[in-house]
Coordinates of C-alpha atoms in Angstrom, one line a residue:
Chain A
X815 CA -17.1 -25.2 74.0
X816 CA -13.3 -25.7 73.4
X817 CA -13.7 -27.8 70.4
X818 CA -16.9 -26.6 69.0
X819 CA -16.2 -26.5 65.3
X820 CA -18.2 -23.2 64.9
X821 CA -15.3 -21.3 66.8
X822 CA -13.1 -21.4 63.7
X823 CA -14.8 -18.3 62.3
X824 CA -14.3 -16.3 65.6
X825 CA -10.2 -17.1 65.4
X826 CA -8.1 -14.2 64.5
X827 CA -9.4 -12.6 61.3
X828 CA -11.1 -15.6 59.8
X829 CA -14.3 -14.3 59.1
X830 CA -13.1 -11.1 57.6
X831 CA -10.9 -13.3 55.2
X832 CA -14.0 -15.3 54.0
X833 CA -15.8 -12.2 53.3
X834 CA -12.9 -10.9 51.3
X835 CA -12.7 -14.3 49.5
X836 CA -16.4 -13.9 49.0
X837 CA -15.9 -10.5 47.7
X838 CA -13.3 -11.7 45.0
X839 CA -15.8 -14.4 43.8
X840 CA -18.6 -12.2 43.5
X841 CA -16.2 -9.6 41.5
X842 CA -15.2 -11.8 39.1
X843 CA -18.7 -13.5 38.6
X844 CA -20.6 -10.1 38.3
X845 CA -18.3 -8.4 36.0
X846 CA -18.1 -11.4 33.9
X847 CA -22.1 -12.0 33.8
X848 CA -22.4 -8.3 33.1
X849 CA -20.0 -7.6 30.3
X850 CA -20.4 -11.1 29.1
X851 CA -24.1 -10.8 28.5
X852 CA -24.1 -7.7 26.8
X853 CA -21.4 -9.0 24.4
X854 CA -23.5 -12.2 24.2
X855 CA -26.7 -10.2 23.0
X856 CA -24.7 -8.4 20.3
X857 CA -23.2 -11.7 19.4
X858 CA -26.3 -13.5 19.2
X859 CA -27.9 -10.7 16.8
X860 CA -24.8 -11.1 14.5
X861 CA -25.1 -14.8 14.5
X862 CA -28.4 -14.7 13.0
X863 CA -26.7 -13.2 10.1
X864 CA -27.4 -15.1 6.9
X865 CA -23.7 -14.7 5.7
X866 CA -21.8 -17.9 6.0
X867 CA -18.6 -16.8 6.9
X868 CA -20.0 -14.6 10.1
X869 CA -22.1 -17.8 11.4
X870 CA -18.8 -20.2 11.2
X871 CA -16.9 -17.7 13.0
X872 CA -19.4 -17.5 15.8
X873 CA -19.9 -21.2 15.8
X874 CA -15.9 -21.5 15.9
X875 CA -15.9 -19.0 18.9
X876 CA -18.6 -20.8 20.7
X877 CA -17.0 -24.2 20.5
X878 CA -13.6 -23.1 21.5
X879 CA -15.2 -22.4 24.8
X880 CA -17.5 -25.2 24.7
X881 CA -14.9 -27.8 24.0
X882 CA -11.8 -26.4 25.8
X883 CA -12.2 -26.7 29.7
X884 CA -12.3 -23.2 31.5
X885 CA -9.4 -24.2 33.5
X886 CA -7.3 -24.8 30.4
X887 CA -8.3 -21.2 29.2
X888 CA -7.5 -19.7 32.4
X889 CA -3.9 -21.4 32.2
X890 CA -3.7 -20.4 28.6
X891 CA -4.3 -16.8 29.4
X892 CA -2.5 -16.5 32.7
X893 CA 0.6 -18.6 31.8
X894 CA 0.9 -18.5 28.1
X895 CA -0.5 -15.6 26.5
X896 CA 1.4 -13.6 29.2
X897 CA 4.5 -15.0 28.4
X898 CA 4.3 -14.7 24.8
X899 CA 3.5 -11.1 25.0
X900 CA 5.8 -10.4 27.8
X901 CA 3.2 -8.8 29.8
X902 CA 2.1 -8.8 33.5
X903 CA -1.5 -9.3 34.1
X904 CA -3.1 -10.1 37.6
X905 CA -4.7 -13.4 37.9
X906 CA -8.0 -11.9 38.8
X907 CA -7.7 -9.7 35.7
X908 CA -7.4 -12.8 33.6
X909 CA -10.4 -14.5 35.6
X910 CA -12.4 -11.7 34.6
X911 CA -11.3 -11.8 30.9
X912 CA -11.8 -15.7 30.4
X913 CA -15.2 -15.7 32.2
X914 CA -16.3 -12.5 30.2
X915 CA -15.5 -14.4 27.1
X916 CA -17.0 -17.8 28.2
X917 CA -20.1 -16.1 29.1
X918 CA -20.3 -13.9 25.7
X919 CA -19.8 -17.3 24.0
X920 CA -22.7 -19.1 25.7
X921 CA -24.9 -16.1 26.0
X922 CA -24.7 -15.5 22.2
X923 CA -25.9 -19.0 21.8
X924 CA -28.7 -18.5 24.1
X925 CA -29.6 -15.2 22.2
X926 CA -29.3 -16.8 19.0
X927 CA -31.5 -19.7 19.8
X928 CA -34.2 -17.4 21.0
X929 CA -34.1 -15.4 18.1
X930 CA -34.2 -18.1 15.5
X931 CA -37.2 -19.8 17.6
X932 CA -39.3 -16.6 17.0
X933 CA -41.8 -17.4 14.3
X934 CA -41.0 -15.9 10.9
X935 CA -44.1 -14.1 10.5
X936 CA -43.0 -11.9 13.3
X937 CA -40.1 -10.4 11.2
X938 CA -42.0 -10.3 8.4
X939 CA -45.2 -8.2 9.7
X940 CA -42.4 -6.0 11.3
X941 CA -41.1 -5.2 8.2
X942 CA -44.5 -5.1 6.4
X943 CA -45.4 -2.1 9.0
X944 CA -42.0 -0.2 7.5
X945 CA -40.1 -1.0 10.7
X946 CA -36.2 -0.3 10.2
X947 CA -33.6 -2.8 11.1
X948 CA -33.0 -1.4 14.9
X949 CA -37.0 -1.0 15.0
X950 CA -37.3 -4.4 14.2
X951 CA -35.2 -5.6 16.8
X952 CA -36.1 -3.1 19.6
X953 CA -39.7 -3.7 19.2
X954 CA -40.4 -6.9 18.2
X955 CA -37.5 -9.5 18.3
X956 CA -35.7 -8.5 21.5
X957 CA -38.2 -8.1 24.0
X958 CA -39.9 -11.8 22.7
X959 CA -36.5 -13.3 22.8
X960 CA -35.5 -12.2 26.2
X961 CA -38.5 -14.2 27.7
X962 CA -37.5 -17.4 25.8
X963 CA -33.6 -17.3 26.8
X964 CA -34.3 -16.1 30.5
X965 CA -34.4 -19.6 31.8
X966 CA -30.9 -20.4 30.1
X967 CA -29.4 -17.3 30.8
X968 CA -29.9 -17.5 34.5
X969 CA -28.6 -20.8 34.3
X970 CA -25.5 -20.0 32.8
X971 CA -25.3 -17.3 35.5
X972 CA -25.3 -19.4 38.2
X973 CA -22.7 -21.8 36.5
X974 CA -20.5 -19.1 36.2
X975 CA -20.6 -18.1 39.6
X976 CA -19.9 -21.8 40.7
X977 CA -16.9 -22.1 38.1
X978 CA -14.9 -19.2 39.5
X979 CA -13.7 -21.8 41.9
X980 CA -11.2 -22.6 39.3
X981 CA -9.5 -19.3 39.5
X982 CA -7.7 -20.4 42.7
X983 CA -5.3 -22.5 40.1
X984 CA -3.9 -19.4 38.6
X985 CA -3.3 -18.1 42.2
X986 CA -6.2 -16.0 42.8
X987 CA -7.5 -16.5 46.3
X988 CA -11.3 -17.0 46.4
X989 CA -13.8 -18.0 49.0
X990 CA -13.3 -21.5 48.6
X991 CA -9.6 -21.4 48.8
X992 CA -9.8 -19.1 52.1
X993 CA -12.1 -21.7 53.6
X994 CA -9.6 -24.4 52.7
X995 CA -6.8 -22.4 54.2
X996 CA -8.7 -22.2 57.3
X997 CA -9.6 -26.1 57.5
X998 CA -6.0 -26.8 57.0
X999 CA -4.4 -24.4 59.5
X1000 CA -6.9 -25.7 62.0
X1001 CA -6.8 -29.4 61.4
X1002 CA -5.4 -30.3 64.5
X1003 CA -7.2 -28.2 67.0
X1004 CA -10.7 -28.2 65.2
X1005 CA -10.9 -31.6 63.3
X1006 CA -14.6 -30.8 62.6
X1007 CA -13.7 -27.4 61.0
X1008 CA -14.1 -28.9 57.4
X1009 CA -17.9 -29.5 58.0
X1010 CA -18.3 -26.2 59.4
X1011 CA -16.6 -24.3 56.7
X1012 CA -18.1 -26.0 53.8
X1013 CA -21.4 -25.8 55.4
X1014 CA -21.0 -21.8 55.6
X1015 CA -19.4 -21.8 52.0
X1016 CA -22.9 -23.5 50.9
X1017 CA -24.8 -20.8 52.3
X1018 CA -22.5 -18.1 51.0
X1019 CA -23.1 -19.5 47.2
X1020 CA -26.8 -19.8 48.0
X1021 CA -26.9 -16.2 49.0
X1022 CA -25.3 -15.4 45.7
X1023 CA -27.0 -17.8 43.4
X1024 CA -30.9 -17.8 45.0
X1025 CA -31.7 -14.3 44.3
X1026 CA -30.9 -14.9 40.6
X1027 CA -33.4 -17.7 40.9
X1028 CA -36.1 -15.6 42.4
X1029 CA -35.5 -12.7 39.7
X1030 CA -36.0 -15.0 36.9
X1031 CA -39.3 -16.5 38.1
X1032 CA -40.6 -13.0 39.1
X1033 CA -39.9 -11.8 35.5
X1034 CA -41.3 -14.9 34.0
X1035 CA -44.5 -14.7 36.3
X1036 CA -44.6 -11.1 35.2
X1037 CA -44.6 -11.4 31.7
X1038 CA -47.3 -14.3 31.7
X1039 CA -49.6 -12.6 33.7
Chain B
X994 CA -3.3 -37.0 38.7
X995 CA -4.4 -39.0 35.4
X996 CA -6.9 -36.2 34.9
X997 CA -4.4 -33.6 35.4
X998 CA -2.1 -35.2 32.7
X999 CA -5.2 -34.9 30.5
X1000 CA -5.6 -31.6 31.1
X1001 CA -1.8 -30.7 30.8
X1002 CA -1.8 -32.4 27.5
X1003 CA -4.8 -30.5 26.2
X1004 CA -2.9 -27.4 27.5
X1005 CA 0.3 -27.9 25.6
X1006 CA -1.7 -28.6 22.5
X1007 CA -3.8 -25.4 22.7
X1008 CA -0.5 -23.4 23.6
X1009 CA 1.2 -24.6 20.5
X1010 CA -1.6 -23.8 18.3
X1011 CA -2.0 -20.3 20.1
X1012 CA 1.6 -19.8 20.0
X1013 CA 1.7 -20.6 16.3
X1014 CA -1.2 -18.0 15.8
X1015 CA 0.2 -15.4 18.2
X1016 CA 3.6 -16.1 16.6
X1017 CA 2.4 -15.1 13.1
X1018 CA 0.4 -12.1 14.3
X1019 CA 3.4 -11.1 16.1
X1020 CA 5.7 -11.2 13.2
X1021 CA 3.2 -8.8 11.2
X1022 CA 2.8 -6.3 13.9
X1023 CA 6.0 -6.5 15.1
X1024 CA 7.7 -4.9 11.8
X1025 CA 4.8 -2.4 11.6
X1026 CA 5.6 -1.1 14.9
X1027 CA 9.2 -1.5 15.7
X1028 CA 9.7 2.3 16.1
X1029 CA 7.3 2.4 18.7
X1030 CA 8.2 -0.6 20.9
X1031 CA 12.0 0.5 20.9
X1032 CA 10.6 3.8 21.9
X1033 CA 8.4 2.7 24.8
X1034 CA 11.2 0.2 25.9
X1035 CA 13.7 3.0 26.3
X1036 CA 11.0 5.1 27.9
X1037 CA 9.5 2.5 30.7
X1038 CA 12.9 0.4 31.0
X1039 CA 10.8 -2.7 30.8
X1040 CA 12.8 -6.0 31.6
X1041 CA 12.9 -8.5 28.8
X1042 CA 12.2 -12.2 29.8
X1043 CA 15.6 -13.1 29.8
X1044 CA 16.4 -10.4 32.6
X1045 CA 13.5 -11.4 34.8
X1046 CA 14.5 -13.3 37.8
X1047 CA 18.2 -12.5 37.6
X1048 CA 19.9 -11.6 40.8
X1049 CA 20.2 -8.0 39.5
X1050 CA 16.7 -7.9 38.5
X1051 CA 15.4 -9.1 42.0
X1052 CA 17.6 -6.4 43.8
X1053 CA 16.3 -3.8 41.5
X1054 CA 13.0 -4.5 42.3
X1055 CA 13.5 -4.9 46.2
X1056 CA 11.2 -8.1 46.4
X1057 CA 11.7 -11.5 45.8
X1058 CA 8.7 -13.4 44.6
X1059 CA 8.6 -16.9 46.4
X1060 CA 5.7 -19.5 45.4
X1061 CA 4.6 -21.5 48.6
X1062 CA 1.5 -23.3 49.6
X1063 CA -1.3 -21.9 51.6
X1064 CA -3.1 -24.9 52.5
X1065 CA -0.3 -27.8 53.3
X1066 CA -0.1 -27.4 57.1
X1067 CA 2.6 -27.4 58.5
X1068 CA 4.9 -26.6 55.5
X1069 CA 3.0 -23.8 54.0
X1070 CA -0.5 -22.3 55.0
X1071 CA -2.0 -19.1 56.1
X1072 CA -2.9 -18.7 59.5
X1073 CA -5.9 -17.0 61.2
X1074 CA -4.6 -13.6 60.4
X1075 CA -3.9 -13.8 57.0
X1076 CA -0.2 -14.5 57.5
X1077 CA 1.8 -17.2 55.6
X1078 CA 3.3 -19.4 57.9
X1079 CA 5.1 -22.9 57.8
X1080 CA 8.5 -24.6 57.3
X1081 CA 8.8 -23.4 53.6
X1082 CA 7.8 -20.1 54.6
X1083 CA 10.1 -19.8 57.4
X1084 CA 13.3 -20.7 55.0
X1085 CA 11.8 -18.4 52.2
X1086 CA 12.0 -15.6 54.8
X1087 CA 15.5 -16.1 55.6
X1088 CA 16.4 -16.1 51.7
X1089 CA 14.8 -12.8 51.5
X1090 CA 16.7 -11.3 54.5
X1091 CA 20.1 -12.7 53.2
X1092 CA 19.6 -11.6 49.8
X1093 CA 17.6 -8.0 50.2
X1094 CA 18.5 -7.4 54.0
X1095 CA 14.9 -7.8 55.2
X1096 CA 12.5 -10.6 55.9
X1097 CA 9.6 -8.6 54.7
X1098 CA 10.8 -8.0 51.2
X1099 CA 9.5 -11.4 50.1
X1100 CA 6.1 -11.5 48.1
X1101 CA 4.4 -14.6 48.6
X1102 CA 2.9 -16.2 45.9
X1103 CA 0.0 -18.6 46.5
X1104 CA 0.3 -21.7 44.5
X1105 CA -1.1 -25.1 43.9
X1106 CA 0.5 -28.4 43.4
X1107 CA -0.6 -28.6 40.0
X1108 CA 0.4 -25.2 39.0
X1109 CA 3.6 -24.9 40.6
X1110 CA 5.8 -25.5 37.3
X1111 CA 3.7 -23.3 35.1
X1112 CA 4.4 -20.5 37.8
X1113 CA 8.2 -20.8 37.1
X1114 CA 8.0 -21.3 33.5
X1115 CA 5.9 -18.3 33.0
X1116 CA 8.1 -15.9 35.2
X1117 CA 5.6 -15.4 37.9
X1118 CA 7.8 -16.4 40.6
X1119 CA 11.5 -16.5 41.1
X1120 CA 11.6 -19.5 43.3
X1121 CA 9.2 -22.4 44.1
X1122 CA 9.3 -23.6 47.9
X1123 CA 6.1 -25.4 48.0
X1124 CA 7.1 -28.7 49.1
X1125 CA 8.3 -29.5 45.9
X1126 CA 9.8 -33.0 45.6
X1127 CA 12.5 -33.6 43.2
X1128 CA 11.5 -36.0 40.4
X1129 CA 13.3 -36.9 37.1
X1130 CA 10.1 -35.8 35.2
X1131 CA 10.1 -32.3 37.1
X1132 CA 14.2 -32.0 36.4
X1133 CA 13.2 -31.5 32.9
X1134 CA 11.3 -28.5 33.1
X1135 CA 12.6 -26.5 36.3
X1136 CA 16.3 -26.4 38.1
X1137 CA 16.1 -27.8 41.3
X1138 CA 18.7 -26.4 43.9
X1139 CA 20.2 -28.5 46.8
X1140 CA 17.3 -30.2 49.1
X1141 CA 16.4 -29.0 52.4
X1142 CA 14.3 -31.8 53.3
X1143 CA 13.8 -35.4 52.8
X1144 CA 10.8 -37.8 52.7
X1145 CA 10.5 -41.6 52.5
X1146 CA 8.1 -44.1 53.1
X1147 CA 6.9 -45.1 56.9
X1148 CA 4.9 -47.8 58.9
X1149 CA 2.6 -47.3 61.3
X1150 CA 1.0 -49.8 63.4
X1151 CA -0.8 -50.4 66.8
X1152 CA 1.1 -50.4 69.6
X1153 CA -0.4 -53.7 70.9
X1154 CA 1.2 -55.3 67.8
X1155 CA 4.1 -53.2 66.4
X1156 CA 5.6 -53.8 63.1
X1157 CA 9.3 -52.5 63.2
X1158 CA 10.7 -54.0 60.1
X1159 CA 9.1 -54.6 56.7
X1160 CA 9.8 -58.2 57.1
X1161 CA 7.6 -58.6 59.8
X1162 CA 4.6 -57.5 57.4
X1163 CA 5.4 -60.7 55.0
X1164 CA 1.9 -62.8 55.6
X1165 CA 0.1 -59.9 57.1
X1166 CA -2.1 -57.3 55.6
X1167 CA -0.7 -53.5 54.7
X1168 CA -3.1 -50.8 54.4
X1169 CA -2.2 -48.5 51.2
X1170 CA -3.7 -45.7 49.5
X1171 CA -3.9 -46.1 45.6
X1172 CA -1.7 -44.3 43.2
X1173 CA 0.8 -43.6 46.1
X1174 CA 4.6 -44.5 45.9
X1175 CA 3.8 -46.8 48.9
X1176 CA 1.7 -49.2 46.6
X1177 CA 4.3 -48.9 43.9
X1178 CA 7.0 -49.8 46.2
X1179 CA 5.3 -52.8 47.7
X1180 CA 4.3 -54.1 44.7
X1181 CA 7.8 -53.9 43.3
X1182 CA 10.0 -54.8 46.1
X1183 CA 7.5 -57.1 48.1
X1184 CA 5.1 -58.7 46.2
X1185 CA 4.2 -61.4 48.7
X1186 CA 2.9 -58.7 51.1
X1187 CA -1.0 -58.4 51.0
X1188 CA -2.2 -55.0 50.1
X1189 CA -5.5 -53.7 51.2
X1190 CA -5.9 -50.5 48.9
X1191 CA -8.3 -47.6 49.3
X1192 CA -8.9 -44.5 47.4
X1193 CA -8.6 -41.8 50.3
X1194 CA -6.0 -41.0 52.7
X1195 CA -8.8 -40.9 55.6
X1196 CA -9.9 -44.4 54.5
X1197 CA -6.6 -45.9 55.2
X1198 CA -6.4 -44.3 58.8
X1199 CA -10.1 -45.3 59.4
X1200 CA -9.4 -49.1 58.2
X1201 CA -6.3 -49.5 60.7
X1202 CA -8.2 -48.3 63.5
X1203 CA -11.0 -50.9 62.6
X1204 CA -8.2 -53.6 62.5
X1205 CA -9.1 -54.4 58.9
X1206 CA -5.1 -54.5 58.2
X1207 CA -2.0 -54.8 60.3
X1208 CA -0.2 -51.8 59.3
X1209 CA -0.3 -48.7 56.9
X1210 CA 2.3 -48.0 54.6
X1211 CA 2.5 -44.4 53.6
X1212 CA 4.6 -41.3 53.2
X1213 CA 6.3 -41.0 56.6
X1214 CA 5.4 -37.3 57.1
X1215 CA 1.7 -38.4 57.2
X1216 CA 2.1 -41.6 59.1
X1217 CA 4.5 -39.9 61.8
X1218 CA 1.6 -37.1 62.0
X1219 CA -1.1 -39.3 62.5
X1220 CA 0.7 -41.3 65.0
X1221 CA 1.4 -38.3 67.1
X1222 CA -2.4 -37.3 67.2
X1223 CA -3.6 -41.0 67.5
X1224 CA -2.4 -42.4 70.8
X1225 CA -2.2 -46.0 70.7
X1226 CA -0.3 -46.5 67.6
X1227 CA 3.5 -46.1 66.7
X1228 CA 5.7 -45.7 63.8
X1229 CA 7.9 -48.8 63.9
X1230 CA 9.5 -47.8 60.7
X1231 CA 10.2 -44.3 60.0
X1232 CA 12.3 -44.3 56.6
X1233 CA 11.6 -47.0 54.3
X1234 CA 12.5 -47.5 50.4
X1235 CA 13.8 -44.8 48.1
X1236 CA 14.5 -41.5 49.7
X1237 CA 12.8 -38.4 48.0
X1238 CA 14.4 -35.2 48.6
X1239 CA 12.4 -31.5 48.8
X1240 CA 14.2 -28.6 47.4
X1241 CA 13.5 -25.2 46.0
X1242 CA 13.2 -24.8 42.3
X1243 CA 14.2 -22.1 39.8
X1244 CA 13.2 -21.6 36.3
X1245 CA 15.1 -23.8 33.7
X1246 CA 18.3 -22.0 33.0
X1247 CA 18.4 -19.6 36.0
X1248 CA 21.8 -20.7 37.0
X1249 CA 22.8 -17.3 38.6
X1250 CA 19.8 -17.6 41.1
X1251 CA 20.4 -21.4 41.5
X1252 CA 24.1 -20.9 42.5
X1253 CA 22.9 -18.2 45.1
X1254 CA 20.4 -20.7 46.7
X1255 CA 23.0 -23.5 47.0
X1256 CA 25.2 -21.2 48.3
X1257 CA 22.8 -19.6 50.9
X1258 CA 21.9 -23.2 52.0
X1259 CA 25.6 -24.0 52.4
X1260 CA 26.0 -21.0 54.9
X1261 CA 22.5 -21.6 56.5
X1262 CA 24.0 -25.1 57.3
X1263 CA 26.7 -23.7 59.3
X1264 CA 24.4 -22.3 61.8
X1265 CA 22.0 -25.1 61.7
X1266 CA 19.3 -23.2 60.3
X1267 CA 17.2 -25.8 58.8
X1268 CA 16.9 -27.2 62.3
X1269 CA 15.9 -24.1 63.7
X1270 CA 12.9 -24.0 61.1
X1271 CA 12.2 -27.4 61.9
X1272 CA 12.0 -26.3 65.7
X1273 CA 9.8 -23.2 65.0
X1274 CA 7.2 -25.0 62.5
X1275 CA 7.3 -28.9 62.4
X1276 CA 8.0 -30.4 66.2
X1277 CA 4.4 -29.3 67.0
X1278 CA 3.4 -32.1 64.4
X1279 CA 6.2 -34.2 64.1
X1280 CA 8.0 -34.1 67.6
X1281 CA 11.6 -34.1 68.2
X1282 CA 12.4 -37.7 67.4
X1283 CA 12.1 -37.6 63.5
X1284 CA 14.2 -34.4 63.1
X1285 CA 17.0 -36.3 61.6
X1286 CA 14.8 -38.4 59.4
X1287 CA 13.3 -35.1 57.9
X1288 CA 16.0 -32.4 57.8
X1289 CA 18.7 -31.8 55.5
X1290 CA 21.2 -29.6 56.5
X1291 CA 23.5 -27.4 54.2
X1292 CA 22.0 -28.7 51.1
X1293 CA 24.0 -32.2 51.3
X1294 CA 22.2 -35.6 51.8
X1295 CA 24.6 -37.7 53.9

């Protein structure tokens, strides 16, 4: 029993620390996904504007987050912007901001794609029965677009959850970092700790991401049926 | 390492662009809100970036922020109770005690190898003590105090066929990890020694166990620790090649704090404190025999 790797979880506060780390990961991901999605829907609607200016501003915003790695964004915000503006922001706060902005950018593109893929006669029919701008979106476009964007949106959400592992580079201790600390600390007594800890991390991420997949499948089934 | 350099380059460019953008917008807004900002500064007595990290500011804050590793056992790690421990941490606690009167008046900021310089440059920590090796490249970005530890290369080989000098390796196979100082050192100084190269640290140790080579050349801390855990292997050469030192680092230009650290290291040297830190944190891993190979007392390298 002495060398059984699973014992690393029972030592000291290890289990509690892992869950504390999980809460950090979940908090960053959840807040970013929720606010990012809301902003993204607004951005997506604005994006379908006919104005060239608005379209290109949206485009630049998206490309900035698509081209520049998230890691670099975290560095810019945490080390660069705070120094330039001489303010002190916690690593977790900066992470939430960066992930929210990223989520909004990608979500905006997904919403735009979904809206533009709707047949033109939907808009024209809506206008023909006298719907206002808001009515048009509220009753015709958004309900249809949501179905089309769902797979992409769920994909984005799970990607965001997994990418939170980068926040450790700006000093935020997330669940993966706690796992690595435990592995390193018990490297000598429990050489197999890495297997157990990473195995456990796999289960934790699965527990966060799988419900999202289930949710999306249920919604799709419901709407199709 | 290569990847990190690329990221860093990209970062620099974006920071530059961002700096220009925010710089411009700052000008515009600062003229508009001068009266406001002077008000708020007087009200909250906010410190400017020049004062941050000065001795007076640290004392006023009542806490010194020291950047340490959280996953480099036994130098800086977090134990099962969530407490910071290790060689670097042990010395850092003493710094806090001597500067602020209490060991607990230190705030450990957990850093990663890749972000150590950035933490200093952006004033997020006062001192970095995360097993920071002094290099010419880094000296351009941060100021290093006097060293407290030294590392060099070591050679580990089977007890049955020990290699006790680098000369013995001629005509034999040396196992190295790619991209390490050991590889560069051998290629440059002993091109006649055949090298067997691997990507990962774990692979080189497996290769020696399998007898695919005659000895491993690597950082001495790594080979000493490994030999201690693996009976049947000995460290025949424990310091080889150029010596690297490990030292606390402060933000470029923070001479006041730098001088204080150097003076502190000298005082600690009088009571052999770094040896004490070794006994408390490293003996378990490296044993008594290598103390003098690793420790630098009083900040002075003999």
